[in-house]
Amino acid sequence: MSSKRDYYEVLGVTKTATPDEIKKAYRKLARQYHPDVTQEDPKVAEEKFKEVSEAYEVLADEKKRQLYDQYGFAGVDPSYAAQNGGG
C-alpha cells in the first residue's frame, strides 16, 4: 500500500489558499501531467494526474476540505481509516 501525500502538498498550495489559488494550481498541474501531453513516462504521469485530480476534488469542495482539514484522509475516505487502523 502506498502512502498518500498531503493534498495541499500535492497541489503546491498552503492551507490558507483561496479557492481560486487551488483551481489555478490544479489546472497548471493537470496540464503538466495529463497523459496526452506529458513528456514524462506515461504510467508515472497518469499516477501523478490521478493524485492531482483527487487532491483537487477534495480541496475544491468546501465541505470535503473542512473534513480533510479536521480529520485528514479519514475525513474524506473512510476506507483509508479502516486500512490504517483508525476509525
Short mmCIF file of N, CA and C in Angstrom, two decimals:
data_model
loop_
_atom_site.label_atom_id
_atom_site.label_comp_id
_atom_site.label_asym_id
_atom_site.label_seq_id
_atom_site.Cartn_x
_atom_site.Cartn_y
_atom_site.Cartn_z
N MET A 1 0.85 -1.18 0.00
CA MET A 1 0.00 0.00 0.00
C MET A 1 0.89 1.24 0.00
N SER A 2 0.61 2.17 -0.87
CA SER A 2 1.40 3.40 -0.92
C SER A 2 0.79 4.42 0.03
N SER A 3 1.64 5.23 0.60
CA SER A 3 1.13 6.27 1.50
C SER A 3 0.74 7.49 0.68
N LYS A 4 -0.34 8.12 1.09
CA LYS A 4 -0.83 9.29 0.38
C LYS A 4 -0.08 10.53 0.84
N ARG A 5 0.11 11.45 -0.09
CA ARG A 5 0.72 12.74 0.23
C ARG A 5 -0.37 13.73 0.60
N ASP A 6 -0.03 14.67 1.44
CA ASP A 6 -0.95 15.72 1.84
C ASP A 6 -1.47 16.43 0.59
N TYR A 7 -2.77 16.65 0.52
CA TYR A 7 -3.38 17.24 -0.67
C TYR A 7 -2.87 18.65 -0.94
N TYR A 8 -2.60 19.40 0.10
CA TYR A 8 -2.05 20.75 -0.11
C TYR A 8 -0.66 20.66 -0.73
N GLU A 9 0.11 19.70 -0.27
CA GLU A 9 1.45 19.48 -0.83
C GLU A 9 1.36 19.05 -2.29
N VAL A 10 0.43 18.18 -2.60
CA VAL A 10 0.25 17.70 -3.97
C VAL A 10 0.01 18.87 -4.92
N LEU A 11 -0.85 19.80 -4.51
CA LEU A 11 -1.17 20.94 -5.37
C LEU A 11 -0.19 22.10 -5.21
N GLY A 12 0.67 22.02 -4.21
CA GLY A 12 1.65 23.08 -4.01
C GLY A 12 1.05 24.38 -3.50
N VAL A 13 0.03 24.26 -2.66
CA VAL A 13 -0.61 25.43 -2.08
C VAL A 13 -0.57 25.34 -0.56
N THR A 14 -0.83 26.46 0.11
CA THR A 14 -0.87 26.47 1.56
C THR A 14 -2.27 26.12 2.05
N LYS A 15 -2.38 25.85 3.33
CA LYS A 15 -3.68 25.52 3.90
C LYS A 15 -4.62 26.72 3.91
N THR A 16 -4.08 27.90 3.71
CA THR A 16 -4.91 29.11 3.68
C THR A 16 -5.23 29.55 2.25
N ALA A 17 -4.93 28.70 1.29
CA ALA A 17 -5.15 29.03 -0.13
C ALA A 17 -6.63 29.28 -0.40
N THR A 18 -6.87 30.24 -1.27
CA THR A 18 -8.24 30.55 -1.68
C THR A 18 -8.69 29.53 -2.72
N PRO A 19 -10.00 29.44 -2.94
CA PRO A 19 -10.49 28.54 -3.99
C PRO A 19 -9.87 28.85 -5.37
N ASP A 20 -9.65 30.12 -5.66
CA ASP A 20 -9.04 30.48 -6.94
C ASP A 20 -7.59 30.00 -7.03
N GLU A 21 -6.86 30.10 -5.93
CA GLU A 21 -5.47 29.62 -5.92
C GLU A 21 -5.41 28.11 -6.10
N ILE A 22 -6.35 27.40 -5.49
CA ILE A 22 -6.41 25.95 -5.62
C ILE A 22 -6.73 25.57 -7.06
N LYS A 23 -7.69 26.25 -7.65
CA LYS A 23 -8.08 25.98 -9.04
C LYS A 23 -6.93 26.25 -10.00
N LYS A 24 -6.23 27.35 -9.80
CA LYS A 24 -5.10 27.71 -10.65
C LYS A 24 -3.98 26.67 -10.55
N ALA A 25 -3.67 26.25 -9.33
CA ALA A 25 -2.63 25.24 -9.13
C ALA A 25 -3.03 23.91 -9.78
N TYR A 26 -4.30 23.54 -9.63
CA TYR A 26 -4.78 22.29 -10.22
C TYR A 26 -4.65 22.33 -11.74
N ARG A 27 -5.11 23.40 -12.34
CA ARG A 27 -5.07 23.49 -13.81
C ARG A 27 -3.65 23.40 -14.34
N LYS A 28 -2.73 24.06 -13.66
CA LYS A 28 -1.33 24.02 -14.08
C LYS A 28 -0.78 22.59 -14.03
N LEU A 29 -1.03 21.91 -12.90
CA LEU A 29 -0.52 20.55 -12.73
C LEU A 29 -1.25 19.55 -13.63
N ALA A 30 -2.55 19.75 -13.83
CA ALA A 30 -3.31 18.85 -14.69
C ALA A 30 -2.78 18.91 -16.12
N ARG A 31 -2.46 20.10 -16.59
CA ARG A 31 -1.87 20.23 -17.93
C ARG A 31 -0.51 19.57 -17.99
N GLN A 32 0.27 19.78 -16.93
CA GLN A 32 1.63 19.23 -16.89
C GLN A 32 1.64 17.71 -16.92
N TYR A 33 0.72 17.09 -16.19
CA TYR A 33 0.74 15.63 -16.06
C TYR A 33 -0.30 14.90 -16.90
N HIS A 34 -1.08 15.62 -17.68
CA HIS A 34 -2.10 14.96 -18.49
C HIS A 34 -1.43 13.93 -19.41
N PRO A 35 -1.92 12.70 -19.40
CA PRO A 35 -1.28 11.63 -20.18
C PRO A 35 -1.15 11.92 -21.67
N ASP A 36 -2.01 12.76 -22.22
CA ASP A 36 -1.96 13.05 -23.65
C ASP A 36 -0.89 14.08 -24.03
N VAL A 37 -0.40 14.85 -23.06
CA VAL A 37 0.55 15.91 -23.40
C VAL A 37 1.88 15.85 -22.67
N THR A 38 2.01 15.02 -21.68
CA THR A 38 3.22 14.99 -20.87
C THR A 38 4.42 14.44 -21.64
N GLN A 39 5.59 14.88 -21.21
CA GLN A 39 6.84 14.37 -21.76
C GLN A 39 7.41 13.26 -20.87
N GLU A 40 6.76 13.02 -19.73
CA GLU A 40 7.21 12.01 -18.78
C GLU A 40 6.72 10.62 -19.19
N ASP A 41 7.21 9.65 -18.46
CA ASP A 41 6.74 8.27 -18.62
C ASP A 41 5.23 8.27 -18.45
N PRO A 42 4.48 7.73 -19.42
CA PRO A 42 3.01 7.76 -19.35
C PRO A 42 2.43 7.18 -18.06
N LYS A 43 3.01 6.10 -17.55
CA LYS A 43 2.48 5.50 -16.32
C LYS A 43 2.70 6.42 -15.12
N VAL A 44 3.86 7.02 -15.04
CA VAL A 44 4.16 7.95 -13.95
C VAL A 44 3.25 9.18 -14.05
N ALA A 45 3.12 9.70 -15.24
CA ALA A 45 2.27 10.87 -15.46
C ALA A 45 0.82 10.56 -15.09
N GLU A 46 0.35 9.38 -15.45
CA GLU A 46 -1.03 9.00 -15.13
C GLU A 46 -1.25 8.96 -13.62
N GLU A 47 -0.29 8.40 -12.88
CA GLU A 47 -0.41 8.34 -11.42
C GLU A 47 -0.41 9.74 -10.82
N LYS A 48 0.47 10.60 -11.31
CA LYS A 48 0.52 11.98 -10.81
C LYS A 48 -0.76 12.73 -11.15
N PHE A 49 -1.28 12.51 -12.35
CA PHE A 49 -2.52 13.15 -12.77
C PHE A 49 -3.67 12.73 -11.86
N LYS A 50 -3.75 11.45 -11.54
CA LYS A 50 -4.79 10.95 -10.64
C LYS A 50 -4.65 11.56 -9.25
N GLU A 51 -3.41 11.66 -8.76
CA GLU A 51 -3.15 12.22 -7.45
C GLU A 51 -3.58 13.69 -7.40
N VAL A 52 -3.22 14.45 -8.44
CA VAL A 52 -3.58 15.87 -8.52
C VAL A 52 -5.10 16.02 -8.60
N SER A 53 -5.75 15.18 -9.39
CA SER A 53 -7.21 15.24 -9.53
C SER A 53 -7.92 14.92 -8.21
N GLU A 54 -7.42 13.92 -7.50
CA GLU A 54 -8.00 13.54 -6.21
C GLU A 54 -7.86 14.69 -5.21
N ALA A 55 -6.68 15.30 -5.18
CA ALA A 55 -6.45 16.42 -4.27
C ALA A 55 -7.40 17.58 -4.59
N TYR A 56 -7.55 17.88 -5.86
CA TYR A 56 -8.43 18.97 -6.26
C TYR A 56 -9.88 18.67 -5.91
N GLU A 57 -10.29 17.44 -6.12
CA GLU A 57 -11.68 17.06 -5.82
C GLU A 57 -12.02 17.35 -4.36
N VAL A 58 -11.09 17.09 -3.48
CA VAL A 58 -11.33 17.33 -2.05
C VAL A 58 -11.21 18.81 -1.70
N LEU A 59 -10.13 19.45 -2.13
CA LEU A 59 -9.88 20.82 -1.72
C LEU A 59 -10.80 21.85 -2.39
N ALA A 60 -11.36 21.50 -3.54
CA ALA A 60 -12.26 22.42 -4.23
C ALA A 60 -13.67 22.40 -3.64
N ASP A 61 -14.00 21.35 -2.91
CA ASP A 61 -15.31 21.23 -2.29
C ASP A 61 -15.21 21.71 -0.84
N GLU A 62 -15.95 22.75 -0.50
CA GLU A 62 -15.83 23.36 0.82
C GLU A 62 -16.06 22.37 1.96
N LYS A 63 -17.07 21.52 1.84
CA LYS A 63 -17.37 20.56 2.91
C LYS A 63 -16.29 19.50 3.02
N LYS A 64 -15.84 18.97 1.88
CA LYS A 64 -14.78 17.96 1.90
C LYS A 64 -13.49 18.54 2.44
N ARG A 65 -13.20 19.78 2.06
CA ARG A 65 -11.97 20.42 2.52
C ARG A 65 -12.01 20.59 4.04
N GLN A 66 -13.15 20.98 4.57
CA GLN A 66 -13.30 21.15 6.01
C GLN A 66 -13.08 19.81 6.74
N LEU A 67 -13.66 18.74 6.21
CA LEU A 67 -13.47 17.41 6.80
C LEU A 67 -12.01 16.97 6.71
N TYR A 68 -11.39 17.24 5.58
CA TYR A 68 -9.98 16.88 5.39
C TYR A 68 -9.10 17.66 6.37
N ASP A 69 -9.37 18.95 6.53
CA ASP A 69 -8.59 19.77 7.46
C ASP A 69 -8.73 19.28 8.90
N GLN A 70 -9.92 18.80 9.23
CA GLN A 70 -10.17 18.38 10.60
C GLN A 70 -9.70 16.95 10.88
N TYR A 71 -9.94 16.03 9.94
CA TYR A 71 -9.66 14.61 10.19
C TYR A 71 -8.61 13.99 9.28
N GLY A 72 -8.08 14.74 8.36
CA GLY A 72 -7.12 14.18 7.42
C GLY A 72 -7.82 13.28 6.42
N PHE A 73 -7.10 12.29 5.92
CA PHE A 73 -7.66 11.40 4.91
C PHE A 73 -8.87 10.62 5.43
N ALA A 74 -8.90 10.34 6.72
CA ALA A 74 -10.03 9.62 7.29
C ALA A 74 -11.33 10.39 7.15
N GLY A 75 -11.27 11.70 7.07
CA GLY A 75 -12.46 12.52 6.94
C GLY A 75 -13.08 12.47 5.56
N VAL A 76 -12.28 12.14 4.55
CA VAL A 76 -12.78 12.15 3.18
C VAL A 76 -12.76 10.77 2.54
N ASP A 77 -12.11 9.80 3.18
CA ASP A 77 -12.02 8.45 2.63
C ASP A 77 -12.10 7.44 3.77
N PRO A 78 -13.32 6.99 4.11
CA PRO A 78 -13.48 6.06 5.22
C PRO A 78 -12.66 4.79 5.09
N SER A 79 -12.41 4.34 3.87
CA SER A 79 -11.62 3.11 3.69
C SER A 79 -10.17 3.35 4.09
N TYR A 80 -9.70 4.59 4.03
CA TYR A 80 -8.34 4.91 4.44
C TYR A 80 -8.17 4.67 5.94
N ALA A 81 -9.15 5.11 6.73
CA ALA A 81 -9.09 4.91 8.17
C ALA A 81 -9.12 3.42 8.52
N ALA A 82 -9.95 2.66 7.82
CA ALA A 82 -10.04 1.23 8.08
C ALA A 82 -8.73 0.53 7.74
N GLN A 83 -8.09 0.91 6.64
CA GLN A 83 -6.84 0.29 6.22
C GLN A 83 -5.70 0.62 7.18
N ASN A 84 -5.77 1.76 7.84
CA ASN A 84 -4.68 2.22 8.68
C ASN A 84 -4.97 2.10 10.17
N GLY A 85 -5.98 1.32 10.50
CA GLY A 85 -6.27 1.04 11.90
C GLY A 85 -6.99 2.16 12.64
N GLY A 86 -7.45 3.16 11.91
CA GLY A 86 -8.18 4.26 12.55
C GLY A 86 -9.67 4.00 12.50
N GLY A 87 -10.42 4.96 12.92
CA GLY A 87 -11.84 4.78 12.75
C GLY A 87 -12.68 5.31 13.83
#
